[in-house]
PDB file of C-alpha atoms in Angstrom:
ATOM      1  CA  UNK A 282     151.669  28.941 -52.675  1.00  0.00           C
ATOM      2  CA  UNK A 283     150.466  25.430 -53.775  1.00  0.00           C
ATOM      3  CA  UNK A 284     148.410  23.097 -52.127  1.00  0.00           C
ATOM      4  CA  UNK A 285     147.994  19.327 -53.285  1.00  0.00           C
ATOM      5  CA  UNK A 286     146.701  16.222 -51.490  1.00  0.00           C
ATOM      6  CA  UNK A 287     148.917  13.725 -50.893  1.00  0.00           C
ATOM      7  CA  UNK A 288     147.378  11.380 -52.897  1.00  0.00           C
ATOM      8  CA  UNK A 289     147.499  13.705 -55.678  1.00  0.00           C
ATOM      9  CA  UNK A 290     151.598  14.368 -55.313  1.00  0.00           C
ATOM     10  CA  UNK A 291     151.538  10.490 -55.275  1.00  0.00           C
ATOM     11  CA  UNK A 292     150.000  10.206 -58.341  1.00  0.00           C
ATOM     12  CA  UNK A 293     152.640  13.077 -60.104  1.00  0.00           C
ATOM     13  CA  UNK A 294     154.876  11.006 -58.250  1.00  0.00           C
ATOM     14  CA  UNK A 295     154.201   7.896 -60.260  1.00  0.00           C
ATOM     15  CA  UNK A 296     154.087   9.682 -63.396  1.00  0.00           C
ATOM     16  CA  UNK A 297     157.422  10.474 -63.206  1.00  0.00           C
ATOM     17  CA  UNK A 298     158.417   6.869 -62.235  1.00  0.00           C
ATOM     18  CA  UNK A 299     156.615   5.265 -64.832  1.00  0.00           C
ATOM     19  CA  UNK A 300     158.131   7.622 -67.516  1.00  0.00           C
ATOM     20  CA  UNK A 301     161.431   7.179 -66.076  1.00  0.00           C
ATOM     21  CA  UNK A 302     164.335   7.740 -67.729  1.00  0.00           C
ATOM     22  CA  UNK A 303     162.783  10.003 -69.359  1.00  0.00           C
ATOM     23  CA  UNK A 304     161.222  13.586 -68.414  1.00  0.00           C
ATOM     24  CA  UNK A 305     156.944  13.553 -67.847  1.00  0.00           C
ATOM     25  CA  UNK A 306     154.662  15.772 -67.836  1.00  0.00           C
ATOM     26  CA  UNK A 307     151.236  17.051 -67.397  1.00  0.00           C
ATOM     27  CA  UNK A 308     148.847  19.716 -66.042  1.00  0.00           C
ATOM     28  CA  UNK A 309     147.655  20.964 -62.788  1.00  0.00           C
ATOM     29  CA  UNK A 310     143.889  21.323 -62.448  1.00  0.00           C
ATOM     30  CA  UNK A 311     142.268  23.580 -59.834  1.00  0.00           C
ATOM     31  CA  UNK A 312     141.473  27.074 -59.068  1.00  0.00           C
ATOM     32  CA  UNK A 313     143.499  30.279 -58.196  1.00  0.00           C
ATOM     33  CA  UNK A 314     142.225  32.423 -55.706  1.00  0.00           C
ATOM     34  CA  UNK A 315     144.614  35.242 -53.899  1.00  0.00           C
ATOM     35  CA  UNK A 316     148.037  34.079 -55.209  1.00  0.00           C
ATOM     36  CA  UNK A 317     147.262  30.033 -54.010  1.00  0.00           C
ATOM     37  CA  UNK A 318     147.215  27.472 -56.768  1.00  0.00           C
ATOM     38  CA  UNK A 319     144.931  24.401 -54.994  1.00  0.00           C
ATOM     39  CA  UNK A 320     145.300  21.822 -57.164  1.00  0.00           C
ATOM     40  CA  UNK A 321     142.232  19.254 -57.158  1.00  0.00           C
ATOM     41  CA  UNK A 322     143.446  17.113 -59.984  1.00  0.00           C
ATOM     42  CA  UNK A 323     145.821  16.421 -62.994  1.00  0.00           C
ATOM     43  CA  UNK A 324     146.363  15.472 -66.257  1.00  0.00           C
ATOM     44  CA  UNK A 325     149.300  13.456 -67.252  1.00  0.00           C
ATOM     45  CA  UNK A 326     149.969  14.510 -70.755  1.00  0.00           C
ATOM     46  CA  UNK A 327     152.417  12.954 -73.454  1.00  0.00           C
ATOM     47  CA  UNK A 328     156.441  14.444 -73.355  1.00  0.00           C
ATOM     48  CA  UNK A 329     156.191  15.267 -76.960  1.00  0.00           C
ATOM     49  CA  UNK A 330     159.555  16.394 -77.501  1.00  0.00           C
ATOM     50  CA  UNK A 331     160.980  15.805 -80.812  1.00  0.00           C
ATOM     51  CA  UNK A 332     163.979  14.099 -80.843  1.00  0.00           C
ATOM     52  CA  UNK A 333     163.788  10.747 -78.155  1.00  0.00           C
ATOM     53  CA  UNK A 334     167.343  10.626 -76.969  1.00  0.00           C
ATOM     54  CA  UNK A 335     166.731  14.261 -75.183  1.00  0.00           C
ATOM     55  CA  UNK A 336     163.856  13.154 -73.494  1.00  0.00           C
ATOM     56  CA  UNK A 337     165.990  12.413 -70.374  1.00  0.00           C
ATOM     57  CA  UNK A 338     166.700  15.620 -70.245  1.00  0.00           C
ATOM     58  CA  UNK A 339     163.676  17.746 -72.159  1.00  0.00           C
ATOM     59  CA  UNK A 340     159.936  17.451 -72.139  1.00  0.00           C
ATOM     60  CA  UNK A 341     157.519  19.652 -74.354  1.00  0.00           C
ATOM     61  CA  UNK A 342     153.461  19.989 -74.017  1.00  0.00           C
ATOM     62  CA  UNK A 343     151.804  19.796 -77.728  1.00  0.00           C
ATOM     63  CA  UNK A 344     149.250  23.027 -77.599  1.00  0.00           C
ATOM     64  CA  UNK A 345     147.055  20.669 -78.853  1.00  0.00           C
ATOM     65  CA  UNK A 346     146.909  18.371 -75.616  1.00  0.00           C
ATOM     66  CA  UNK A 347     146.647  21.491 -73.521  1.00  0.00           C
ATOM     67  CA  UNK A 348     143.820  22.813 -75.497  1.00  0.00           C
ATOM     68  CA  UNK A 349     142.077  19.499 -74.856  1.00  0.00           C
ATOM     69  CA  UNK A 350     142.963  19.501 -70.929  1.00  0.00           C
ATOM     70  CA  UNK A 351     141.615  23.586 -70.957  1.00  0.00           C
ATOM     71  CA  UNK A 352     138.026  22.112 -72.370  1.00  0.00           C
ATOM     72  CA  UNK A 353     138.254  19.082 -69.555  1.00  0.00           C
ATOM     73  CA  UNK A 354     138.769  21.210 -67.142  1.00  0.00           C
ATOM     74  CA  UNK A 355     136.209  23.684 -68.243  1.00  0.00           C
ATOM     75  CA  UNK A 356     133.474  20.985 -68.016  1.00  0.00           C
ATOM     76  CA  UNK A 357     134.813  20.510 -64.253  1.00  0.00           C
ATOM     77  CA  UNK A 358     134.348  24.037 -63.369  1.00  0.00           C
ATOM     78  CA  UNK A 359     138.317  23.818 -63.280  1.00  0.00           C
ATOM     79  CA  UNK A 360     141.199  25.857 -64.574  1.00  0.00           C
ATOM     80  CA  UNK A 361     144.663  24.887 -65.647  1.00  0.00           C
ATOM     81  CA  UNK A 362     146.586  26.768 -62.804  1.00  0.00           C
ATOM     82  CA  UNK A 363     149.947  24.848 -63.812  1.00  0.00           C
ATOM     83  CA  UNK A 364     152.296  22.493 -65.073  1.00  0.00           C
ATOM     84  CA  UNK A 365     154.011  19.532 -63.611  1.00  0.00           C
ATOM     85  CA  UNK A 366     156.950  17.499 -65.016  1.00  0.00           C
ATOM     86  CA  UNK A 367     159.935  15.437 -63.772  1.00  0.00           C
ATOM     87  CA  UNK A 368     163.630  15.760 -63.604  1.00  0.00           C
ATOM     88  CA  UNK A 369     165.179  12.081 -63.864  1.00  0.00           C
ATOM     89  CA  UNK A 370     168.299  12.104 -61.809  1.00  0.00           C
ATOM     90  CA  UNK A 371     168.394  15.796 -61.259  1.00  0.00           C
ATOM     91  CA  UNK A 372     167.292  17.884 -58.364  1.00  0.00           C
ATOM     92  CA  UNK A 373     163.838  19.652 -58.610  1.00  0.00           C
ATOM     93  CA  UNK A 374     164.965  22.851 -59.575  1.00  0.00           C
ATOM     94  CA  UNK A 375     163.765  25.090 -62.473  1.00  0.00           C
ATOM     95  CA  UNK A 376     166.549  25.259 -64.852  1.00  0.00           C
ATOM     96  CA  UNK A 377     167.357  27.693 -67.622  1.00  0.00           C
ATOM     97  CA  UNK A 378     165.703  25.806 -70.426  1.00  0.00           C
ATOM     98  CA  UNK A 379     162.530  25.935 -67.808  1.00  0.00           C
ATOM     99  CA  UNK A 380     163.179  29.557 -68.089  1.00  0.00           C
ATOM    100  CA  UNK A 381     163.629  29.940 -71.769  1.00  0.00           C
ATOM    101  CA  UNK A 382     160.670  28.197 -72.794  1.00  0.00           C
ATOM    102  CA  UNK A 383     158.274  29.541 -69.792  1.00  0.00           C
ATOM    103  CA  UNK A 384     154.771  31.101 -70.285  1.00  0.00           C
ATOM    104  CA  UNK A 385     153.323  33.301 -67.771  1.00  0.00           C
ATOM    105  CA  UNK A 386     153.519  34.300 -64.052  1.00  0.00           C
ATOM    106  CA  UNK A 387     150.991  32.435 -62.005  1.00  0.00           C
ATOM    107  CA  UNK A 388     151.449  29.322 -63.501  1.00  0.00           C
ATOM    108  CA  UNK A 389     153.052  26.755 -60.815  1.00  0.00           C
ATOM    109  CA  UNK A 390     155.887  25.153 -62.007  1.00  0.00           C
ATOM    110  CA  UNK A 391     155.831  21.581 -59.823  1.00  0.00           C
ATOM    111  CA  UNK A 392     158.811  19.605 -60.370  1.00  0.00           C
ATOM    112  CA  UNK A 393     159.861  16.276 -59.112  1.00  0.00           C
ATOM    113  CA  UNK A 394     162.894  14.710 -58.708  1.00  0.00           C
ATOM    114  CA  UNK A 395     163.111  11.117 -60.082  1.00  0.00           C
ATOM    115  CA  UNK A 396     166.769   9.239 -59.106  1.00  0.00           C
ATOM    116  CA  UNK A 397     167.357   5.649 -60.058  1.00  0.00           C
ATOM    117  CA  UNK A 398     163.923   5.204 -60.994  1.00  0.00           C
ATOM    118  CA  UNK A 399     162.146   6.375 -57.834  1.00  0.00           C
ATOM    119  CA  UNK A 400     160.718   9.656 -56.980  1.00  0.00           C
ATOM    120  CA  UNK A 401     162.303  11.809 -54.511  1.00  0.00           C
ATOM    121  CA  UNK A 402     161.087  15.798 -53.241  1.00  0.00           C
ATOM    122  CA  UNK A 403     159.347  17.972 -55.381  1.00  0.00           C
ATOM    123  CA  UNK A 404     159.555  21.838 -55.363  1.00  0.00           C
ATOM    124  CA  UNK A 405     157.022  24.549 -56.812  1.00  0.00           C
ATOM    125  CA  UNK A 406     158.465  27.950 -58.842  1.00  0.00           C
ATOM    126  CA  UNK A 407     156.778  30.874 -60.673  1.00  0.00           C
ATOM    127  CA  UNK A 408     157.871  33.061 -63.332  1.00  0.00           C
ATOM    128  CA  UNK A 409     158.978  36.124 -62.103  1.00  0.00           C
ATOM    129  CA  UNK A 410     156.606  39.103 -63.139  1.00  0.00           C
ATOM    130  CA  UNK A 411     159.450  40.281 -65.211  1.00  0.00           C
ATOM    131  CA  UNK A 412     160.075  37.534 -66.409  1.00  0.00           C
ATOM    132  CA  UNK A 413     163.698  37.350 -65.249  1.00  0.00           C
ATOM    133  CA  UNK A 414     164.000  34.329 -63.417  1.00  0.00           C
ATOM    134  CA  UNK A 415     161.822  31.203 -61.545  1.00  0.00           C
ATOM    135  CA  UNK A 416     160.851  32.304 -57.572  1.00  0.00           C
ATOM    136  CA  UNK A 417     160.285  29.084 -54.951  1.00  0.00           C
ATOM    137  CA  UNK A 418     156.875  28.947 -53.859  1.00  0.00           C
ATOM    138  CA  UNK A 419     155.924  27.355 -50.544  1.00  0.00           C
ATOM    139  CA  UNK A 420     154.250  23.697 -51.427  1.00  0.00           C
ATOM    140  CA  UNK A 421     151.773  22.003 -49.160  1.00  0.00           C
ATOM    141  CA  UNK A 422     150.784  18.945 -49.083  1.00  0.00           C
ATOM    142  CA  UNK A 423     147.690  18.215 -47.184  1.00  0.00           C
TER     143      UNK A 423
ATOM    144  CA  UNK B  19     130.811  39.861 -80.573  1.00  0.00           C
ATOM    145  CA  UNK B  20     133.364  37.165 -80.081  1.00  0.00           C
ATOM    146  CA  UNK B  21     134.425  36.181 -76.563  1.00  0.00           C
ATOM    147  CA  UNK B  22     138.469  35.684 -75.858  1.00  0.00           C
ATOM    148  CA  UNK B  23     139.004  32.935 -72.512  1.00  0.00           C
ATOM    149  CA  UNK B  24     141.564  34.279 -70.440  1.00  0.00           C
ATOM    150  CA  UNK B  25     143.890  31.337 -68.948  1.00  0.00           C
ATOM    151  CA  UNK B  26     143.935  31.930 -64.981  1.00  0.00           C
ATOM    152  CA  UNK B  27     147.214  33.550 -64.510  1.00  0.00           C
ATOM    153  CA  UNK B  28     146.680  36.525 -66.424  1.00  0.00           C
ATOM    154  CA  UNK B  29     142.724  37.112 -64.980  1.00  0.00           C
ATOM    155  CA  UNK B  30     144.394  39.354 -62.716  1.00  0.00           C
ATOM    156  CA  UNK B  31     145.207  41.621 -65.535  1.00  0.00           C
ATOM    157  CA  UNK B  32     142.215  41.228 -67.114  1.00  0.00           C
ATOM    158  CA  UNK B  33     139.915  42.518 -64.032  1.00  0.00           C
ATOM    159  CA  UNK B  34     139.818  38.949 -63.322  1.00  0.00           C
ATOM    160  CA  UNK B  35     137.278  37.908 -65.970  1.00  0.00           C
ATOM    161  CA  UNK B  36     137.527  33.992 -66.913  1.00  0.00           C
ATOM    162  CA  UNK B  37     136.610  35.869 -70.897  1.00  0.00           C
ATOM    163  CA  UNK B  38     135.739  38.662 -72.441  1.00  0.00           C
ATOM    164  CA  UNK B  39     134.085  40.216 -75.124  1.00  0.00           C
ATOM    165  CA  UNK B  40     135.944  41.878 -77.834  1.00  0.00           C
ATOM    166  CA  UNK B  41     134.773  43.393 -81.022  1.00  0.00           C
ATOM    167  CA  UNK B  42     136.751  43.104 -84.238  1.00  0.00           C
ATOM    168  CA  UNK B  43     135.838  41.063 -87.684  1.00  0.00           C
ATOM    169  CA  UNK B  44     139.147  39.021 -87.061  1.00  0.00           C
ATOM    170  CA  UNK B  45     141.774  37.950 -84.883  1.00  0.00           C
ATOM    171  CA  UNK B  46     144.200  40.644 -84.713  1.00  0.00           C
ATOM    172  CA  UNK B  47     141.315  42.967 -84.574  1.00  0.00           C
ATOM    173  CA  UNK B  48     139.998  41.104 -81.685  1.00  0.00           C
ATOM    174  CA  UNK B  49     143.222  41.219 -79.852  1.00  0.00           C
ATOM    175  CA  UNK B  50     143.805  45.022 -80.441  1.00  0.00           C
ATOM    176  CA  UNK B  51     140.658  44.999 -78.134  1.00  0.00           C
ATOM    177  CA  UNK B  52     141.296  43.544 -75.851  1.00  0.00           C
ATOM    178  CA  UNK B  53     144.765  45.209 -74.951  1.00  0.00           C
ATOM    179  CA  UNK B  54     142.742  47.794 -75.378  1.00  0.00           C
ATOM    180  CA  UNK B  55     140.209  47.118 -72.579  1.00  0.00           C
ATOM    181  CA  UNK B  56     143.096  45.805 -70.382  1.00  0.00           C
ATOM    182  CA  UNK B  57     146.307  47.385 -71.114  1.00  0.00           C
ATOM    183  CA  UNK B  58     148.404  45.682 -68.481  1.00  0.00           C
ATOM    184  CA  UNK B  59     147.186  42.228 -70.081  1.00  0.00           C
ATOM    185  CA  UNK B  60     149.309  43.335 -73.924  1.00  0.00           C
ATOM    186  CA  UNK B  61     152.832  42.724 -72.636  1.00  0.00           C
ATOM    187  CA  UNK B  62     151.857  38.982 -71.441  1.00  0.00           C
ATOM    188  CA  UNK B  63     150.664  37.964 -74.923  1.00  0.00           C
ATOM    189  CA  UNK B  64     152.875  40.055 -76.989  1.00  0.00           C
ATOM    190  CA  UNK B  65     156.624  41.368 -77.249  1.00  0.00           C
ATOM    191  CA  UNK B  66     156.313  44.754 -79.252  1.00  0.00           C
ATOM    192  CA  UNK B  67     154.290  44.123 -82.010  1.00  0.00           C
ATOM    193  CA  UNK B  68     154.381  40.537 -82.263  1.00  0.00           C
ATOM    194  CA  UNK B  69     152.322  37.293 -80.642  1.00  0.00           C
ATOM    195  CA  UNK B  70     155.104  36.040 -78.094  1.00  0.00           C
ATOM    196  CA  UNK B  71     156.645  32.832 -79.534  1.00  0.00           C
ATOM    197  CA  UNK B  72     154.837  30.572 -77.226  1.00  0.00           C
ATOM    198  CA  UNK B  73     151.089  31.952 -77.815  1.00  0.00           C
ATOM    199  CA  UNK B  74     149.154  30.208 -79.940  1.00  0.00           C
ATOM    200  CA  UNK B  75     145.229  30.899 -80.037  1.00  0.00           C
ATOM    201  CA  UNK B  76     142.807  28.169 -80.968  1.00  0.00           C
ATOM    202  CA  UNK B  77     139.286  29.344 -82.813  1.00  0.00           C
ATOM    203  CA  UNK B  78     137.300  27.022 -81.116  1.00  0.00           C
ATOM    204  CA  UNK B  79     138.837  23.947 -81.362  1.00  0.00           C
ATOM    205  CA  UNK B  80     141.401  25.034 -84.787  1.00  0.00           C
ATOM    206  CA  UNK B  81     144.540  26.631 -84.638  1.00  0.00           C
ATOM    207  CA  UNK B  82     144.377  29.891 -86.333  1.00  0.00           C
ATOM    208  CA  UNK B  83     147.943  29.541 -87.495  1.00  0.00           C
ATOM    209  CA  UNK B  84     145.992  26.288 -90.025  1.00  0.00           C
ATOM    210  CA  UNK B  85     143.633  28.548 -90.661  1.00  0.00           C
ATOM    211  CA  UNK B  86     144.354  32.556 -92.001  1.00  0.00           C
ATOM    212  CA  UNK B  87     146.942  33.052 -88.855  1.00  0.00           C
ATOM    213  CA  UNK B  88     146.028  36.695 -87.299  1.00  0.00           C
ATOM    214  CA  UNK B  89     143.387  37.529 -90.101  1.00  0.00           C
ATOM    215  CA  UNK B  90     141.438  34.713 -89.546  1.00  0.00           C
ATOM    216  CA  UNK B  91     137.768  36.463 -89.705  1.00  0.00           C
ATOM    217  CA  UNK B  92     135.705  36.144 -86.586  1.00  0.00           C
ATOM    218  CA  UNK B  93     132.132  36.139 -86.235  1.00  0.00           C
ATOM    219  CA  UNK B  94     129.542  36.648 -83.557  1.00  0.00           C
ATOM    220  CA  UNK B  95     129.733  33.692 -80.590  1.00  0.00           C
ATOM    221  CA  UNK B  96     132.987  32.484 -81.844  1.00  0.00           C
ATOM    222  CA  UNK B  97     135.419  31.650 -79.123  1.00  0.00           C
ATOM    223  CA  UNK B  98     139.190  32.268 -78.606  1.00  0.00           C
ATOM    224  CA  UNK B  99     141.529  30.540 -76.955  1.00  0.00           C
ATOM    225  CA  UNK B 100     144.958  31.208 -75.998  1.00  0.00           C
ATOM    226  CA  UNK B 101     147.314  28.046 -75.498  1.00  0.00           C
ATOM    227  CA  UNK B 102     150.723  28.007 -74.445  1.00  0.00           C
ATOM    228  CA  UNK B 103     153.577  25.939 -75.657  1.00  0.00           C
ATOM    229  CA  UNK B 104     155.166  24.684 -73.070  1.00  0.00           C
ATOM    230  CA  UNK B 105     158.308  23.121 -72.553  1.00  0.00           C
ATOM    231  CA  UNK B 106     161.260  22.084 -70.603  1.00  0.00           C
ATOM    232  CA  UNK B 107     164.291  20.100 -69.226  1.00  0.00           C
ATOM    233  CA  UNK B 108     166.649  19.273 -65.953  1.00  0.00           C
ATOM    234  CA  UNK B 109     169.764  20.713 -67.246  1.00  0.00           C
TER     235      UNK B 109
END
Protein backbone atom coordinates (compact mmCIF):
# COMPACT_ATOMS: atom_id res chain seq x y z
CA UNK A 1 0.00 0.00 0.00
CA UNK A 2 0.89 3.74 -0.48
CA UNK A 3 -0.04 6.57 1.39
CA UNK A 4 0.50 10.30 0.15
CA UNK A 5 -1.04 13.61 1.25
CA UNK A 6 -2.99 15.24 -0.99
CA UNK A 7 -0.96 18.01 -1.31
CA UNK A 8 1.84 15.83 -2.11
CA UNK A 9 -0.20 13.88 -5.17
CA UNK A 10 -0.89 17.56 -6.16
CA UNK A 11 2.44 18.40 -6.43
CA UNK A 12 3.30 14.88 -8.70
CA UNK A 13 0.31 16.07 -10.23
CA UNK A 14 1.83 19.28 -11.48
CA UNK A 15 4.95 17.70 -12.41
CA UNK A 16 3.42 15.87 -14.88
CA UNK A 17 1.50 18.94 -16.23
CA UNK A 18 4.30 21.10 -16.41
CA UNK A 19 6.38 18.44 -18.32
CA UNK A 20 3.57 17.76 -20.50
CA UNK A 21 3.81 16.34 -23.56
CA UNK A 22 6.33 14.73 -22.44
CA UNK A 23 6.83 11.82 -19.70
CA UNK A 24 8.24 13.22 -15.87
CA UNK A 25 9.65 11.86 -13.36
CA UNK A 26 11.02 11.74 -9.95
CA UNK A 27 11.37 9.96 -6.58
CA UNK A 28 9.27 9.08 -3.68
CA UNK A 29 10.72 9.95 -0.28
CA UNK A 30 9.55 8.28 2.94
CA UNK A 31 9.85 5.21 4.92
CA UNK A 32 8.74 1.50 4.52
CA UNK A 33 7.50 -0.18 7.36
CA UNK A 34 5.34 -3.66 7.01
CA UNK A 35 4.75 -3.63 3.21
CA UNK A 36 3.34 0.42 3.33
CA UNK A 37 5.33 2.92 1.35
CA UNK A 38 4.26 6.52 3.27
CA UNK A 39 5.54 8.90 1.22
CA UNK A 40 6.46 12.32 3.08
CA UNK A 41 8.02 14.02 0.13
CA UNK A 42 9.48 13.98 -3.49
CA UNK A 43 11.93 14.78 -5.77
CA UNK A 44 11.13 15.77 -9.24
CA UNK A 45 14.09 14.64 -11.20
CA UNK A 46 15.08 15.38 -14.96
CA UNK A 47 13.45 12.67 -17.86
CA UNK A 48 16.87 12.06 -19.16
CA UNK A 49 16.03 9.92 -21.92
CA UNK A 50 18.20 10.10 -24.86
CA UNK A 51 16.58 10.75 -27.84
CA UNK A 52 13.72 13.92 -27.30
CA UNK A 53 11.07 12.86 -29.72
CA UNK A 54 10.41 9.57 -27.37
CA UNK A 55 10.03 11.51 -24.46
CA UNK A 56 6.21 11.44 -24.94
CA UNK A 57 6.34 8.18 -24.60
CA UNK A 58 9.74 7.19 -22.42
CA UNK A 59 11.35 8.67 -19.37
CA UNK A 60 14.76 7.42 -17.82
CA UNK A 61 16.34 8.40 -14.18
CA UNK A 62 20.30 9.21 -14.64
CA UNK A 63 21.90 6.97 -11.57
CA UNK A 64 23.57 9.94 -10.98
CA UNK A 65 20.40 12.09 -9.93
CA UNK A 66 19.22 9.17 -7.86
CA UNK A 67 22.45 8.88 -6.09
CA UNK A 68 22.09 12.56 -5.23
CA UNK A 69 18.25 12.18 -4.08
CA UNK A 70 19.60 8.75 -1.86
CA UNK A 71 22.19 11.33 0.05
CA UNK A 72 19.09 14.06 0.39
CA UNK A 73 17.11 11.82 1.70
CA UNK A 74 19.66 10.33 3.98
CA UNK A 75 20.21 13.76 5.63
CA UNK A 76 16.23 13.69 6.20
CA UNK A 77 16.28 10.48 7.97
CA UNK A 78 14.38 9.41 4.64
CA UNK A 79 14.58 6.58 2.17
CA UNK A 80 13.80 6.41 -1.49
CA UNK A 81 10.78 3.94 -1.22
CA UNK A 82 9.82 4.70 -5.03
CA UNK A 83 9.46 6.20 -8.23
CA UNK A 84 6.89 8.41 -9.77
CA UNK A 85 6.45 9.42 -13.45
CA UNK A 86 3.66 10.38 -15.90
CA UNK A 87 1.91 8.88 -18.81
CA UNK A 88 0.80 11.86 -21.23
CA UNK A 89 -2.39 10.79 -22.83
CA UNK A 90 -2.27 7.25 -21.64
CA UNK A 91 -3.95 5.56 -18.77
CA UNK A 92 -1.88 5.01 -15.52
CA UNK A 93 -0.97 1.64 -16.06
CA UNK A 94 2.49 -0.02 -15.84
CA UNK A 95 3.36 -1.02 -19.26
CA UNK A 96 5.85 -3.52 -20.60
CA UNK A 97 8.72 -1.14 -21.08
CA UNK A 98 7.87 -0.30 -17.14
CA UNK A 99 8.46 -3.93 -16.84
CA UNK A 100 11.55 -4.35 -18.87
CA UNK A 101 13.47 -1.72 -17.37
CA UNK A 102 12.15 -2.29 -13.57
CA UNK A 103 14.43 -2.62 -10.46
CA UNK A 104 13.26 -4.30 -7.45
CA UNK A 105 10.08 -5.39 -5.55
CA UNK A 106 9.09 -2.86 -2.97
CA UNK A 107 9.66 -0.03 -4.92
CA UNK A 108 6.13 1.82 -5.66
CA UNK A 109 5.63 2.45 -9.03
CA UNK A 110 3.11 5.79 -8.91
CA UNK A 111 1.91 6.71 -12.19
CA UNK A 112 -0.24 9.50 -13.37
CA UNK A 113 -2.23 9.99 -16.13
CA UNK A 114 -1.75 13.35 -17.95
CA UNK A 115 -4.58 13.93 -21.04
CA UNK A 116 -4.63 17.16 -22.96
CA UNK A 117 -2.35 18.71 -20.67
CA UNK A 118 -4.12 18.10 -17.35
CA UNK A 119 -3.66 15.43 -14.86
CA UNK A 120 -6.15 12.82 -14.41
CA UNK A 121 -6.02 9.41 -11.70
CA UNK A 122 -2.99 7.97 -10.69
CA UNK A 123 -2.42 4.24 -9.80
CA UNK A 124 0.46 2.53 -7.65
CA UNK A 125 2.19 -1.11 -8.90
CA UNK A 126 5.06 -3.29 -7.58
CA UNK A 127 7.28 -5.64 -9.17
CA UNK A 128 6.25 -8.93 -8.67
CA UNK A 129 8.74 -10.96 -6.38
CA UNK A 130 9.49 -12.94 -9.43
CA UNK A 131 9.78 -10.51 -11.27
CA UNK A 132 7.10 -11.54 -13.78
CA UNK A 133 4.83 -8.82 -13.98
CA UNK A 134 3.62 -5.20 -12.11
CA UNK A 135 0.77 -6.03 -9.09
CA UNK A 136 -1.84 -2.86 -8.24
CA UNK A 137 -1.29 -1.66 -4.91
CA UNK A 138 -4.05 0.08 -2.96
CA UNK A 139 -3.17 4.10 -2.98
CA UNK A 140 -4.34 6.45 -0.29
CA UNK A 141 -4.50 9.66 -0.26
CA UNK A 142 -4.91 11.30 3.04
CA UNK B 1 35.72 -2.94 6.96
CA UNK B 2 33.67 -1.22 4.33
CA UNK B 3 29.94 -0.72 4.87
CA UNK B 4 27.42 -1.57 1.70
CA UNK B 5 23.77 0.78 2.11
CA UNK B 6 21.04 -1.37 1.34
CA UNK B 7 18.17 0.63 -0.68
CA UNK B 8 14.78 -0.04 1.35
CA UNK B 9 13.18 -2.64 -0.72
CA UNK B 10 15.62 -5.24 -0.38
CA UNK B 11 16.23 -4.55 3.77
CA UNK B 12 13.88 -7.27 4.07
CA UNK B 13 16.39 -9.61 2.66
CA UNK B 14 19.04 -8.23 4.29
CA UNK B 15 17.60 -8.78 8.04
CA UNK B 16 16.40 -5.39 7.49
CA UNK B 17 19.67 -3.52 8.05
CA UNK B 18 19.70 0.12 6.32
CA UNK B 19 23.94 -1.26 5.68
CA UNK B 20 26.17 -3.59 6.43
CA UNK B 21 29.53 -4.46 6.94
CA UNK B 22 31.37 -6.57 4.54
CA UNK B 23 34.95 -7.55 4.40
CA UNK B 24 36.83 -7.83 1.12
CA UNK B 25 39.91 -5.53 -0.33
CA UNK B 26 37.52 -4.68 -3.34
CA UNK B 27 34.25 -4.56 -4.78
CA UNK B 28 33.48 -7.90 -5.98
CA UNK B 29 35.06 -9.17 -2.88
CA UNK B 30 32.79 -7.05 -0.90
CA UNK B 31 29.76 -8.24 -2.68
CA UNK B 32 30.68 -12.01 -2.41
CA UNK B 33 30.06 -11.03 1.32
CA UNK B 34 27.52 -9.92 1.49
CA UNK B 35 25.47 -12.63 -0.52
CA UNK B 36 27.20 -14.42 1.66
CA UNK B 37 25.77 -13.03 4.94
CA UNK B 38 22.32 -12.77 3.23
CA UNK B 39 21.79 -15.28 0.63
CA UNK B 40 18.25 -14.41 -0.32
CA UNK B 41 19.59 -10.71 -1.01
CA UNK B 42 22.20 -12.35 -4.33
CA UNK B 43 19.39 -12.94 -6.81
CA UNK B 44 18.12 -9.11 -6.44
CA UNK B 45 21.53 -7.68 -7.40
CA UNK B 46 22.72 -10.32 -9.66
CA UNK B 47 21.50 -12.77 -12.56
CA UNK B 48 23.98 -15.83 -12.34
CA UNK B 49 27.20 -14.51 -12.15
CA UNK B 50 26.75 -11.14 -13.32
CA UNK B 51 25.69 -7.44 -11.71
CA UNK B 52 21.99 -7.22 -13.15
CA UNK B 53 22.00 -4.64 -16.00
CA UNK B 54 20.39 -1.98 -13.99
CA UNK B 55 22.83 -2.06 -10.78
CA UNK B 56 25.25 0.27 -10.66
CA UNK B 57 27.22 0.88 -7.25
CA UNK B 58 28.64 4.27 -6.42
CA UNK B 59 32.04 4.33 -4.05
CA UNK B 60 31.04 7.13 -2.21
CA UNK B 61 30.03 9.55 -4.44
CA UNK B 62 32.07 7.78 -7.93
CA UNK B 63 30.81 5.25 -10.04
CA UNK B 64 32.94 2.26 -9.84
CA UNK B 65 32.30 1.47 -13.46
CA UNK B 66 34.82 5.24 -13.94
CA UNK B 67 36.83 3.87 -11.66
CA UNK B 68 38.39 -0.12 -11.81
CA UNK B 69 34.56 -1.50 -12.33
CA UNK B 70 34.24 -4.69 -9.82
CA UNK B 71 38.02 -4.56 -8.74
CA UNK B 72 37.92 -1.28 -7.62
CA UNK B 73 40.01 -1.75 -4.16
CA UNK B 74 38.14 -0.85 -1.03
CA UNK B 75 39.44 0.29 2.12
CA UNK B 76 38.34 0.58 5.71
CA UNK B 77 35.13 3.25 6.17
CA UNK B 78 34.56 3.37 2.52
CA UNK B 79 30.94 3.31 1.58
CA UNK B 80 28.91 1.50 -1.15
CA UNK B 81 26.11 2.34 -2.78
CA UNK B 82 23.85 0.58 -5.00
CA UNK B 83 21.80 2.80 -7.58
CA UNK B 84 19.35 1.71 -9.93
CA UNK B 85 18.77 2.78 -13.45
CA UNK B 86 15.57 3.39 -13.87
CA UNK B 87 13.43 3.84 -16.67
CA UNK B 88 10.22 3.82 -18.48
CA UNK B 89 7.31 4.69 -20.88
CA UNK B 90 3.24 4.63 -21.50
CA UNK B 91 3.23 2.30 -24.33
Amino acid sequence: MLTLTKEIHSLIQAHGVATYPNEGCGVLLGLAEDGRNQVTAIRPLPNVWPNEDEKPMRFRIDPQDWRDAEFDALAEGLDIIGIFHSHPDHPPIASPRDLAWASWPGYSYLITEVRDGRPQASRSWQLAEDRSGFVEERVEIE
Amino acid sequence: MATIRIPAPLRPYAGGNSSVAVAGGDVSAALADLGQQFPELRQHLFDGEKLRSFVNLYLDKQDIAKLQGLATPLTDGDTLLIIPSIAGGGH
